[in-house]
XYZ file of C-alpha atoms in Angstrom:
140
model
C -115.409 93.714 -73.751
C -112.366 92.354 -75.798
C -109.092 93.972 -77.282
C -107.842 92.814 -80.178
C -105.853 92.945 -82.835
C -107.889 94.554 -86.824
C -108.491 91.145 -88.561
C -109.580 92.023 -92.509
C -113.193 91.062 -91.679
C -113.151 93.555 -89.158
C -113.071 96.462 -92.234
C -116.494 97.301 -92.527
C -117.645 97.916 -89.654
C -114.648 99.561 -88.346
C -114.984 102.089 -91.567
C -118.704 102.727 -90.543
C -117.560 103.002 -86.654
C -115.376 105.516 -88.127
C -117.689 107.686 -90.370
C -119.903 107.696 -87.492
C -117.967 109.782 -85.484
C -115.285 111.589 -86.973
C -116.105 114.431 -88.941
C -115.389 114.289 -92.926
C -111.930 115.681 -93.065
C -111.179 113.650 -90.671
C -112.399 110.482 -91.531
C -110.280 110.667 -94.974
C -107.007 111.648 -93.142
C -107.853 108.694 -91.532
C -108.366 106.175 -93.652
C -105.300 106.708 -95.200
C -103.540 106.579 -92.752
C -105.204 103.524 -91.739
C -104.742 102.148 -94.792
C -101.032 102.736 -95.039
C -99.860 101.297 -91.522
C -102.687 97.963 -92.394
C -99.836 98.353 -94.978
C -96.646 98.355 -93.034
C -97.699 96.692 -89.893
C -101.553 95.512 -88.874
C -100.441 94.953 -85.324
C -100.807 98.296 -83.984
C -104.246 98.381 -85.196
C -106.387 97.099 -82.555
C -110.504 96.824 -81.700
C -112.538 96.788 -79.247
C -115.145 94.482 -79.746
C -119.010 94.066 -77.384
C -121.197 91.349 -78.034
C -119.595 90.940 -81.538
C -119.550 94.126 -82.389
C -117.054 96.358 -83.167
C -117.268 99.871 -80.254
C -113.530 101.164 -80.425
C -110.130 101.231 -82.706
C -107.211 102.497 -82.128
C -104.628 103.251 -84.737
C -100.911 103.821 -83.587
C -97.823 103.655 -86.023
C -94.066 103.361 -84.943
C -92.214 105.730 -86.890
C -87.971 106.262 -86.052
C -88.312 104.316 -82.368
C -90.630 106.229 -81.202
C -95.167 104.802 -80.903
C -97.546 107.506 -81.552
C -100.809 106.785 -80.864
C -102.338 108.354 -84.138
C -106.303 107.721 -83.964
C -108.572 106.317 -81.369
C -112.976 106.713 -81.943
C -115.307 105.542 -79.382
C -118.925 104.565 -81.178
C -121.337 107.187 -79.833
C -123.432 104.261 -78.488
C -120.846 103.021 -75.979
C -118.223 106.745 -74.945
C -117.212 107.084 -71.764
C -117.646 103.502 -70.253
C -113.535 103.589 -70.323
C -113.419 101.735 -74.027
C -111.048 104.400 -74.984
C -108.870 104.218 -72.181
C -108.596 100.292 -72.327
C -107.293 101.061 -76.128
C -104.404 103.578 -75.356
C -103.582 100.677 -72.589
C -103.419 98.198 -74.611
C -101.373 100.044 -77.390
C -98.970 101.435 -75.095
C -98.342 97.421 -74.008
C -98.020 96.720 -77.821
C -95.231 100.220 -78.025
C -93.765 99.217 -74.803
C -93.192 94.762 -76.417
C -91.237 96.463 -78.988
C -89.144 98.807 -76.745
C -89.958 102.021 -78.367
C -88.195 104.858 -77.584
C -90.933 107.690 -76.359
C -94.884 107.539 -77.105
C -96.422 109.937 -78.411
C -99.725 111.408 -79.493
C -99.761 112.259 -83.162
C -100.275 116.280 -82.909
C -103.560 117.122 -85.697
C -106.412 119.800 -84.387
C -108.272 116.755 -84.574
C -107.076 114.862 -81.518
C -107.584 117.836 -79.869
C -110.851 117.093 -78.138
C -108.891 113.433 -76.759
C -106.504 114.798 -75.122
C -108.436 115.239 -71.460
C -108.624 111.662 -72.441
C -104.568 111.367 -73.142
C -104.149 113.055 -69.599
C -106.154 111.005 -67.769
C -104.394 107.628 -68.335
C -100.703 109.425 -67.434
C -99.370 111.339 -70.268
C -98.574 115.174 -70.131
C -99.312 117.698 -72.518
C -96.693 120.094 -73.070
C -97.929 121.538 -76.589
C -100.712 121.251 -78.904
C -98.499 119.362 -81.650
C -97.677 116.949 -79.663
C -97.339 114.945 -75.971
C -94.701 112.435 -75.164
C -93.711 111.101 -71.998
C -90.377 108.999 -71.741
C -90.940 105.179 -71.257
C -88.106 105.576 -67.836
C -91.118 107.871 -66.361
C -94.240 105.588 -67.574
C -96.043 104.084 -64.551
C -96.917 100.187 -65.274
């Protein structure tokens, strides 16, 4: 499996993946955020590729020197294989490279089921609206 930056040629595969794994409401919100992020900073959109197919995506953003994990999605056929964790870790490294002051999980109802995944990679959930961790205490 390879984690890499999103490329324009990935668009159809990514939208099909998101449509497959997200609810309709979540899909619509995610597509709006996805388009905005691509226009701002496409280096914070990563895909997981396995056997020449897109099997996962993570969308991040930086706002006011804080890095946010906005959405992570993994194809249902490839879930529970560590792909989501690898996407989170790779995006975290990009945030660290850019010297963000804090990394947070964007708090919306759609991320609630994924909070255990974020916890499993070291993030603490203090409330539903967001999960944050000062970079000074993140274990590399």
